[in-house]
Amino acid sequence: ICLQHNIDLAAMHIPGSLNNLADALSRTHRNKDNSDWMTHKEIFNQAQQLSGRKFSIDGACDNLGHNSFTPNFCSLLNPFQNTLFVNEHIWCNPDYDCVELFLNHFLQCYHNHPSNISAVFMLPVWVEKKWWKSLKGAHVLKVFSAGSRLFTSPDWLKLKKSDGFFAYNKNLRIDRGPTKWDVAIVHFPICLPIFSGYKHGSIHNVTHHDETPRK
């Protein structure tokens, strides 16, 4: 085919130090990840519809993006907190141990570019957490009560390999059962100041329930 179209191909080695992401991916071995809780597809679709825009990037995914809902995604190899978001509508269901880190970075980007960045976070209703105050003024698009079935995780028993690592397979996921906490879909809309008042959905109107570890 190359000869037919007069195309010359040549292979060239690029040192890993100059090609960090590809080099890291080539060395990736998957360990069991208890933080891999992906929302059901219909929950993602609800959040996208309620936010009024198509998501452009998924903020919290595995290294190969098998639990990503969008072609573009952040992972440990391409961290959310190192990404300078511009012209993005972000979907983020973060590990609950990292919520404060993710929110702080997003809010910095949001303050710098309020007219072209928006985001939707899937978060537990834990009003006593320090990061909860960072949500002041955001839209609450929907609250799922405790007992809702919202998440899936990899079926680790079926994914385990003989070498002790785990395979990636987006089809081998299992329902995590009913949640033990209320979960809110929280929206930071484009062009609106974070701390202004809104016509609906004040984040502080959400009822508090006792915290329960996600894992």
XYZ file of C-alpha atoms in Angstrom:
215
model
C 0.000 0.000 0.000
C 2.835 2.367 0.845
C 4.489 1.703 -2.513
C 1.198 2.298 -4.328
C 0.855 5.697 -2.712
C 4.563 6.588 -2.890
C 4.945 6.656 0.900
C 8.294 6.007 2.599
C 8.266 4.651 6.164
C 11.186 4.586 8.561
C 11.369 3.433 12.184
C 13.073 5.708 14.696
C 13.682 5.141 18.382
C 12.487 7.872 20.733
C 14.083 7.715 24.205
C 11.637 7.144 27.025
C 12.755 10.411 28.652
C 11.382 12.255 25.622
C 8.215 10.179 25.330
C 7.096 9.778 28.932
C 3.474 8.691 28.518
C 4.114 6.019 25.895
C 7.096 4.728 27.853
C 5.032 4.496 31.047
C 2.169 2.719 29.278
C 4.551 0.127 27.844
C 5.683 -0.731 31.380
C 2.240 -0.743 32.975
C 1.232 -3.737 35.069
C -2.186 -3.616 36.661
C -2.585 -4.283 40.357
C -5.918 -4.589 42.122
C -7.388 -1.102 42.415
C -10.073 -0.723 45.093
C -10.720 2.871 44.004
C -11.986 1.828 40.543
C -15.668 2.588 41.050
C -17.246 3.586 37.744
C -20.781 4.965 37.536
C -23.354 3.055 35.540
C -23.683 4.332 31.982
C -27.237 5.590 32.545
C -26.043 7.722 35.489
C -23.375 9.288 33.294
C -25.971 9.946 30.590
C -28.265 11.612 33.139
C -25.465 13.861 34.338
C -24.541 14.841 30.781
C -28.143 15.611 29.882
C -28.768 17.612 33.061
C -25.597 19.651 32.557
C -26.678 20.600 29.039
C -23.318 19.892 27.384
C -21.413 16.903 26.079
C -18.481 15.930 28.287
C -15.090 16.319 26.638
C -12.856 14.599 29.211
C -13.180 12.038 32.022
C -11.177 13.146 35.044
C -10.557 9.897 36.941
C -9.729 6.717 34.993
C -7.388 3.755 34.894
C -4.161 4.063 32.926
C -5.610 2.690 29.687
C -8.984 4.394 29.996
C -11.094 1.241 30.124
C -13.341 2.916 32.702
C -13.519 6.194 30.793
C -16.744 7.500 29.267
C -14.888 9.843 26.895
C -11.980 9.436 24.433
C -9.903 11.908 26.467
C -9.215 11.064 30.094
C -6.942 11.609 33.084
C -5.192 8.808 34.958
C -2.193 8.203 37.213
C -0.006 8.580 34.122
C -1.757 11.787 33.067
C -2.947 13.165 36.421
C -5.985 15.396 36.808
C -4.072 17.709 39.127
C -1.373 18.271 36.472
C -3.782 19.053 33.638
C -4.362 22.674 32.634
C -8.008 22.564 31.626
C -9.104 24.978 28.902
C -12.205 24.647 26.720
C -13.305 21.499 28.535
C -16.534 20.147 30.020
C -15.230 17.730 32.639
C -16.871 14.614 34.036
C -15.268 13.475 37.288
C -16.138 10.624 39.645
C -12.990 10.775 41.787
C -11.609 8.429 44.380
C -13.105 9.824 47.566
C -9.652 10.032 49.149
C -8.702 12.511 46.399
C -11.774 14.752 46.277
C -10.109 17.749 47.916
C -7.069 17.503 45.621
C -9.256 17.321 42.513
C -11.571 20.143 43.569
C -8.725 22.485 44.490
C -7.063 22.020 41.122
C -10.301 22.359 39.180
C -11.280 25.543 41.034
C -7.920 27.099 40.223
C -8.465 26.375 36.517
C -12.085 27.533 36.795
C -11.103 30.873 38.311
C -8.539 31.385 35.539
C -10.912 30.468 32.693
C -14.518 30.791 33.934
C -15.887 31.450 30.463
C -14.713 28.210 28.857
C -14.501 25.534 31.574
C -17.282 23.614 33.270
C -17.414 20.396 35.244
C -19.684 17.848 36.844
C -18.522 15.934 39.919
C -20.115 12.796 41.371
C -19.610 13.217 45.110
C -20.785 11.762 48.424
C -22.884 14.078 50.571
C -20.340 14.516 53.353
C -20.959 18.050 54.601
C -18.469 17.783 57.458
C -15.564 17.296 55.090
C -13.259 20.277 54.573
C -13.721 20.139 50.795
C -17.516 20.502 51.071
C -17.202 24.279 51.474
C -15.489 24.393 48.066
C -18.834 23.465 46.502
C -20.578 26.628 47.687
C -22.751 28.038 44.903
C -22.476 25.033 42.582
C -25.604 23.538 41.050
C -26.929 20.304 42.504
C -28.303 18.527 39.449
C -29.507 15.428 41.274
C -29.167 13.612 44.600
C -29.271 9.821 44.817
C -30.372 8.588 48.208
C -28.479 5.969 50.168
C -29.370 2.532 48.857
C -29.149 3.527 45.187
C -27.175 1.291 42.863
C -24.764 3.642 41.114
C -21.366 2.024 40.678
C -19.500 -0.861 39.094
C -15.979 -2.174 39.643
C -13.804 -4.690 37.809
C -14.564 -8.351 38.434
C -11.152 -8.963 39.947
C -11.630 -12.735 40.302
C -12.133 -13.154 36.558
C -9.442 -10.630 35.608
C -6.588 -12.092 37.679
C -3.716 -13.430 35.583
C -1.260 -16.208 36.335
C 1.554 -13.709 36.999
C -0.454 -12.068 39.787
C -1.379 -8.974 37.782
C -4.807 -8.192 36.341
C -6.030 -7.807 32.790
C -7.918 -4.782 31.453
C -11.381 -5.627 30.166
C -14.112 -2.991 30.226
C -16.781 -5.668 29.826
C -15.833 -7.574 32.989
C -17.358 -5.264 35.588
C -19.826 -6.026 38.371
C -22.394 -3.936 40.214
C -21.189 -2.719 43.616
C -24.606 -2.952 45.225
C -26.527 -0.232 47.071
C -24.582 2.765 48.333
C -24.347 3.483 52.054
C -24.440 7.254 51.563
C -26.280 9.923 49.582
C -24.467 10.864 46.370
C -24.868 14.173 44.539
C -24.250 15.201 40.932
C -22.661 18.643 41.347
C -22.292 21.058 38.429
C -19.946 24.014 38.013
C -21.450 25.692 34.928
C -19.653 27.737 32.338
C -19.576 31.565 32.576
C -21.026 31.731 36.094
C -19.022 32.842 39.159
C -18.526 30.043 41.651
C -19.746 32.003 44.661
C -22.808 33.662 43.148
C -26.392 32.713 43.967
C -28.418 30.383 41.779
C -32.090 29.861 41.142
C -32.020 26.230 42.226
C -29.939 23.502 43.733
C -27.905 25.201 46.447
C -25.297 22.681 47.537
C -26.087 23.381 51.203
C -29.682 22.232 50.836
C -28.564 18.620 50.595
C -29.329 16.530 53.684
C -26.296 15.146 55.481
C -25.887 11.419 56.140
C -23.149 9.716 58.108
C -19.920 9.129 56.254
C -19.083 5.601 55.220
C -15.803 4.657 53.519
C -16.218 3.934 49.849
C -13.895 0.986 49.843
